[in-house]
Short mmCIF file of C-alpha atoms and ligand atoms in Angstrom, two decimals:
data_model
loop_
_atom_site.label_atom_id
_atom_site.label_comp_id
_atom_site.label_asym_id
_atom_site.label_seq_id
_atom_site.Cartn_x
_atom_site.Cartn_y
_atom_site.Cartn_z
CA UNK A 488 -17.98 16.01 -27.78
CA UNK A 489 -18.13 19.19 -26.04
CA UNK A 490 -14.32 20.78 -25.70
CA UNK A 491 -13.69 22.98 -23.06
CA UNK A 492 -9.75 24.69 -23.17
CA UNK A 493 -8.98 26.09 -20.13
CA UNK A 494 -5.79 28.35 -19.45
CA UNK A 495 -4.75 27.33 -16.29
CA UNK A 496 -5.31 23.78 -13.92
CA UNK A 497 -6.60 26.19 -11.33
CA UNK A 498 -10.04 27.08 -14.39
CA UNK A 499 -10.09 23.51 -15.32
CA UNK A 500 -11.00 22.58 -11.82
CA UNK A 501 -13.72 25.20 -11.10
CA UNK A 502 -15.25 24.22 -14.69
CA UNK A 503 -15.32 20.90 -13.64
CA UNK A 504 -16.65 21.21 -9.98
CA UNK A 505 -19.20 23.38 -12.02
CA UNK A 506 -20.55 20.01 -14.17
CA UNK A 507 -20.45 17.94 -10.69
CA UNK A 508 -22.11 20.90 -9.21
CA UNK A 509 -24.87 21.05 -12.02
CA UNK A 510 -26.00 17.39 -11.63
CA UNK A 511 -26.18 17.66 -7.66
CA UNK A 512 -28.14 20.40 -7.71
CA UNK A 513 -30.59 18.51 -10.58
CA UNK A 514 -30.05 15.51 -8.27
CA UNK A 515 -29.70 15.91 -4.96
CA UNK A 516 -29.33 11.94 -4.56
CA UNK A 517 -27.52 11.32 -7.74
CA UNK A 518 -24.78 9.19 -8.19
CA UNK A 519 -21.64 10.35 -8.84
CA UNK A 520 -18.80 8.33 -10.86
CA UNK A 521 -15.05 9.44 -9.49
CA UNK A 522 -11.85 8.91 -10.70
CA UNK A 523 -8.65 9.18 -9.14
CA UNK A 524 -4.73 10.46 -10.14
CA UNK A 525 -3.66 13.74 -9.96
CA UNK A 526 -6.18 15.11 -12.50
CA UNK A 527 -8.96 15.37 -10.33
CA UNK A 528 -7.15 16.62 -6.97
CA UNK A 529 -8.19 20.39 -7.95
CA UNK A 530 -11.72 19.85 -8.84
CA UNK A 531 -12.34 18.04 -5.44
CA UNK A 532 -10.29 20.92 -3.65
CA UNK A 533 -13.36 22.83 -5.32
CA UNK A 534 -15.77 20.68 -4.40
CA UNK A 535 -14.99 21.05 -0.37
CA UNK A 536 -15.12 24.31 -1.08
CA UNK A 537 -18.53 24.86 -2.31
CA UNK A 538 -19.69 22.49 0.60
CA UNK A 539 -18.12 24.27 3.51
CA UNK A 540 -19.36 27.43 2.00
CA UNK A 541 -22.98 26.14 2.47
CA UNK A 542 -23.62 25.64 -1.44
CA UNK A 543 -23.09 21.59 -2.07
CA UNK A 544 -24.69 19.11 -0.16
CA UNK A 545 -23.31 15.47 -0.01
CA UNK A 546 -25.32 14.13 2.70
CA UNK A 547 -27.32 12.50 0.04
CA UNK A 548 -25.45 11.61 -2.60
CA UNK A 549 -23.96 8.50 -3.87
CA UNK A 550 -20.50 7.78 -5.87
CA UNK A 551 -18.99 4.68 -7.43
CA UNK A 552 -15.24 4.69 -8.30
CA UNK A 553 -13.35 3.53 -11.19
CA UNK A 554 -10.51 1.37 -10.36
CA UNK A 555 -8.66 0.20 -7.54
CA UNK A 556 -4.96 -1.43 -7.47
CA UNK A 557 -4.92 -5.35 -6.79
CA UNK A 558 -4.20 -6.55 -4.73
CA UNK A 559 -4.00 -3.16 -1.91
CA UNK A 560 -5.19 -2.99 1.06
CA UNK A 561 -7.39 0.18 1.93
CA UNK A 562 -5.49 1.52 4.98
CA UNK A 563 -2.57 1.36 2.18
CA UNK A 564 -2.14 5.34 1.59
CA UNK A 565 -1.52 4.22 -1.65
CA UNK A 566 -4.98 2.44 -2.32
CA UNK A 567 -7.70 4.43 -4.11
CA UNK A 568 -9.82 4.26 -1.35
CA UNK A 569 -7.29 5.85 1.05
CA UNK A 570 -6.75 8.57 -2.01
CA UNK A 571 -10.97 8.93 -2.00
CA UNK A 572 -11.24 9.22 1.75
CA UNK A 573 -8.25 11.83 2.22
CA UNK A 574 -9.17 14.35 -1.04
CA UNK A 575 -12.59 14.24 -0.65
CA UNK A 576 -14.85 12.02 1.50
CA UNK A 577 -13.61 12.67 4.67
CA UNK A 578 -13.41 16.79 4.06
CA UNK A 579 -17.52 16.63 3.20
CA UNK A 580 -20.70 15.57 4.72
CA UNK A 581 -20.76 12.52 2.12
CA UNK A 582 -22.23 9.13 4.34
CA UNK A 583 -18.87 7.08 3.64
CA UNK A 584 -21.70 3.68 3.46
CA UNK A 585 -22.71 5.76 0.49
CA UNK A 586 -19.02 5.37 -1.48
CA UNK A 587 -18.27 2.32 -3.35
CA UNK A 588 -14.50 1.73 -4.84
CA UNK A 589 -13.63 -2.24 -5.81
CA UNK A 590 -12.32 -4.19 -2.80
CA UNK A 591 -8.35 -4.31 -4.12
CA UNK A 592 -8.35 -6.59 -0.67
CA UNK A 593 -10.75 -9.00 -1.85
CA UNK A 594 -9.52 -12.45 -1.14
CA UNK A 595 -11.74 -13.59 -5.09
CA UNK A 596 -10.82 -10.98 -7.64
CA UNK A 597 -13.30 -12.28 -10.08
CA UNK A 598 -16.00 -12.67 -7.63
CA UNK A 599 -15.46 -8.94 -6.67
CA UNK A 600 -15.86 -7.62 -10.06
CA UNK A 601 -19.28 -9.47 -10.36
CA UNK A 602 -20.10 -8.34 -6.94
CA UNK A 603 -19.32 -4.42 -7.74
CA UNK A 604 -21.01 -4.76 -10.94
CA UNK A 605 -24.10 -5.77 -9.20
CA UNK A 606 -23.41 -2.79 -7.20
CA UNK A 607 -23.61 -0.56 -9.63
CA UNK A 608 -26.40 -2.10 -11.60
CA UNK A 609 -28.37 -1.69 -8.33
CA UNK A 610 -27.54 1.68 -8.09
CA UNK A 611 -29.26 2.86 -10.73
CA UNK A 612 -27.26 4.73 -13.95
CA UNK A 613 -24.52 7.02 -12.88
CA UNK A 614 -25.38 10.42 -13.11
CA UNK A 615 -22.10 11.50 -14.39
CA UNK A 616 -18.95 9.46 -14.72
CA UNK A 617 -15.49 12.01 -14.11
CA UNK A 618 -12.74 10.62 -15.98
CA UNK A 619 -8.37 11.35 -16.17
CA UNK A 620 -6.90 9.71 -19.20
CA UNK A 621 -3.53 8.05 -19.15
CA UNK A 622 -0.80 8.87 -21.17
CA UNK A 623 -1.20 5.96 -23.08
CA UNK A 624 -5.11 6.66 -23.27
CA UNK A 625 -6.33 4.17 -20.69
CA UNK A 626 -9.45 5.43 -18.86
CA UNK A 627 -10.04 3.89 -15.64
CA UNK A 628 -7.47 0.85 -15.90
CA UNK A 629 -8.56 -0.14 -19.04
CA UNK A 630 -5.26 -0.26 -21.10
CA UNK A 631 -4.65 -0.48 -24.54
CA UNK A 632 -4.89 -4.29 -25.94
CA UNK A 633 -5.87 -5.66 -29.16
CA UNK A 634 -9.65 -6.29 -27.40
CA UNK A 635 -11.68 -4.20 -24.14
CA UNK A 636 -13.23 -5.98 -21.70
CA UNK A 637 -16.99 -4.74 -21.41
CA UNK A 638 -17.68 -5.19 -17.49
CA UNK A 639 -15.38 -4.54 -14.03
CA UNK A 640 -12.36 -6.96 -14.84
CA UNK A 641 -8.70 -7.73 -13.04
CA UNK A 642 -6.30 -6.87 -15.30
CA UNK A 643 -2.55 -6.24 -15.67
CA UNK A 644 -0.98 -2.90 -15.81
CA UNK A 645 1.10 -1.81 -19.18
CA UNK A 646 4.75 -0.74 -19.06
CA UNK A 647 3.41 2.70 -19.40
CA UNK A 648 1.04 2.76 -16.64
CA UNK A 649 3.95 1.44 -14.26
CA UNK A 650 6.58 3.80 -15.47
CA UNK A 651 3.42 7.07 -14.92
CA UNK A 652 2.23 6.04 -11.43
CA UNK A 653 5.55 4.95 -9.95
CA UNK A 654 5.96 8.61 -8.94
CA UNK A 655 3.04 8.16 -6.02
CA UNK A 656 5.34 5.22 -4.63
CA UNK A 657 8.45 6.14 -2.34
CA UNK A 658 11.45 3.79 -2.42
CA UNK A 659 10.60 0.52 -0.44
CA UNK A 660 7.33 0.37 -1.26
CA UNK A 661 5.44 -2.22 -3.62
CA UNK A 662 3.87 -1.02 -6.52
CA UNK A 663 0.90 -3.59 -7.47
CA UNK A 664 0.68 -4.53 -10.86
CA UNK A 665 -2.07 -5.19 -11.48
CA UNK A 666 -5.79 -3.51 -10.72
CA UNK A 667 -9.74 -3.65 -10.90
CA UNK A 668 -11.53 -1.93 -13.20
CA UNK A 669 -14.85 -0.69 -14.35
CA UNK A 670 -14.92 -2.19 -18.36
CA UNK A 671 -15.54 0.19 -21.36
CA UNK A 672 -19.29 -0.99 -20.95
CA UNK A 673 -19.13 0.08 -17.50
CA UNK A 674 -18.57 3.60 -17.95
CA UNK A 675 -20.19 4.25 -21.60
CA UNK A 676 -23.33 3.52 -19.66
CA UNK A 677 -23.43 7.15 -17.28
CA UNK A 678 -25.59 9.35 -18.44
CA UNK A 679 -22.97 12.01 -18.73
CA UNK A 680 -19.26 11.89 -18.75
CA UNK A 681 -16.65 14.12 -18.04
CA UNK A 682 -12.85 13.95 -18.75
CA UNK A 683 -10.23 15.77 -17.63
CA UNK A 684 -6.76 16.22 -19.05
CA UNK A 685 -4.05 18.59 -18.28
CA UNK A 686 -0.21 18.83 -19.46
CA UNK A 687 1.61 18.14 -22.44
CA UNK A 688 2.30 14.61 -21.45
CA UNK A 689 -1.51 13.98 -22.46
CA UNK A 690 -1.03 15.52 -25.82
CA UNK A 691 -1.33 12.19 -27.78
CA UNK A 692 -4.08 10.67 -26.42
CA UNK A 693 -6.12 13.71 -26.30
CA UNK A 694 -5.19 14.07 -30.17
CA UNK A 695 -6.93 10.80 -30.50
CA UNK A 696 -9.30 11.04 -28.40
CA UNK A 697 -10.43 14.02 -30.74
CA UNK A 698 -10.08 12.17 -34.04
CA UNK A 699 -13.36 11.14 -33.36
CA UNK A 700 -12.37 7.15 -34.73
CA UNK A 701 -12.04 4.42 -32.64
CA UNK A 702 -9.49 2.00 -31.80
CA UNK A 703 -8.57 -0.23 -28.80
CA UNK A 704 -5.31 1.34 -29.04
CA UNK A 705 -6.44 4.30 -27.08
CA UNK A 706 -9.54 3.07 -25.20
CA UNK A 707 -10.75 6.85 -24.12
CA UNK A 708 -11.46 7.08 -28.31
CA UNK A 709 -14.41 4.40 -27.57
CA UNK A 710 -15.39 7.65 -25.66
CA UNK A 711 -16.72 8.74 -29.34
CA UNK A 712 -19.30 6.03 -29.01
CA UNK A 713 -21.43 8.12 -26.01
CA UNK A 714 -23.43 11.27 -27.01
CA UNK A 715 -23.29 13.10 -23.47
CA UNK A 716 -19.25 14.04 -23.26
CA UNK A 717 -17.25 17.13 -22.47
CA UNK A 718 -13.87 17.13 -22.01
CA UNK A 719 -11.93 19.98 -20.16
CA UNK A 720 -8.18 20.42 -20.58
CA UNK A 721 -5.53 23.21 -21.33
CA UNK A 722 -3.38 24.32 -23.99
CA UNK A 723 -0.86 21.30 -23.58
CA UNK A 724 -3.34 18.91 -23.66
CA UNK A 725 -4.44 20.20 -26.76
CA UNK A 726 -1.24 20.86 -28.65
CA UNK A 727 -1.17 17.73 -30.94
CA UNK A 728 -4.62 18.69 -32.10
CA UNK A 729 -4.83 19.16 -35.67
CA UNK A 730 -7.58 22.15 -36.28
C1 GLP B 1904 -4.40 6.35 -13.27
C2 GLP B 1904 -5.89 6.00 -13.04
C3 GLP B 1904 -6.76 6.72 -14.01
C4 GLP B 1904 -6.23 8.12 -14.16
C5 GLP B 1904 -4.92 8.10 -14.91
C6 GLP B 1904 -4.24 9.45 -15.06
O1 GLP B 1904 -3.59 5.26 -13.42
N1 GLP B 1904 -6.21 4.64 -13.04
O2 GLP B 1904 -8.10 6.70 -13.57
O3 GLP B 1904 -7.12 8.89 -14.92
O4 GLP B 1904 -4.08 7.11 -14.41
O5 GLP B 1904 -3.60 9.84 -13.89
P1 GLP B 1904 -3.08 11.31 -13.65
O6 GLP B 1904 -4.30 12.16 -13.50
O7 GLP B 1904 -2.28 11.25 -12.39
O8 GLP B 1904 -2.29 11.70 -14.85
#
């Protein structure tokens, strides 16, 4: 795994928008693999950047998200798609018919997964999948649990994953508990992938991330299976590393 330890959030976005940068301008059509939280809110500040400045083009390209919260609708400024559209669809010349995120309105949860499965399949292999990492090492929605699904799945949120994300939420409104998500198959399949942490709150699960062993305990370790991953965080992120 390539490790890239960045001083501030404001480096660790440029060096990101960099590697997304890299494989559009290999690419021009490539497909892109987005994430969302607040990880990823500099590096697509970045990325509208570069394209009003002339030097990105997203006219051509194509993305597939991770996850999406079920069930949400996606006028719900909470949904992922609502997140997608606002920090970066809707500030570049992306074709929105090219974005896919999982339908967290879909009336057959199962039948979605298949459905956005297919869609990816039929995309061809994602360029380069961007990754955050929760807390309690989840990547995507794919929480710890004594087994990972392989494929897009509905599945529950953890404790953990509640107590992180209820900070979005304002008083009143209803936090889903549940989500879609791209499986551990799912995203070990990109051709590249890129992970982002920042803060000492990430400190664990970058530590085993970077044990280099695997365990279902901290599904970003399964990470260590794929031979095409850098990883980009600061000093916090980093502190539990033993070197
Ligand atoms: C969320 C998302 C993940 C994200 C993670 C970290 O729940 N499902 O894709 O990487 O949690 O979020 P943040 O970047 O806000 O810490």
């Amino acid at each position: 795994m390539r490790v890239i330890v960045c001083e501030t959030y404001e480096e660790m976005s440029v060096r990101a928008a960099d590697e997304i940068a890299a494989v559009m301008q290999a690419r021009p059509d490539c497909v892109l693999g987005l994430a969302t939280g607040s990880t990823p809110v500099g590096m697509y500040d970045e990325l509208v950047r570069r394209c009003d400045a002339g030097e990105l083009d997203f006219s051509p390209v194509r993305t597939v998200n991770l996850d999406e919260y079920y069930p949400i609708s996606p006028d719900n400024a909470q949904s992922y798609r609502y997140f997608m559209n606002t920090n970066l669809f809707d500030r570049v010349n992306i074709d929105k018919k090219n974005t896919a995120v999982p339908d967290g309105s879909a009336e057959d949860p199962e039948a979605e997964c298949l459905a956005y499965e297919q869609k990816i399949a039929a995309l061809g292999q994602v360029d380069i999948q961007v990754l955050g990492i929760g807390q309690n090492g989840h990547i995507g929605f794919n929480e710890p649990d004594s087994a990972l699904h392989p494929l897009t799945h509905l599945t529950a949120l953890t404790e953990s994953t509640l107590r992180a994300n209820a900070r979005f939420f304002s008083q009143g409104e209803v936090m889903p508990t549940a989500a879609l998500t791209m499986g551990m198959g799912t995203i070990l399949r990109a051709k590249k992938i890129l992970i982002l942490a920042n803060g000492a709150s990430k400190a664990d699960a970058v530590a085993t991330l970077l044990s280099g062993m695997l365990t279902t305990a901290c599904p970003a370790s399964f990470l260590n299976l794929h031979d095409d991953v850098t990883l980009i965080c600061d000093g916090a992120a980093m502190s539990k590393v033993n070197v």
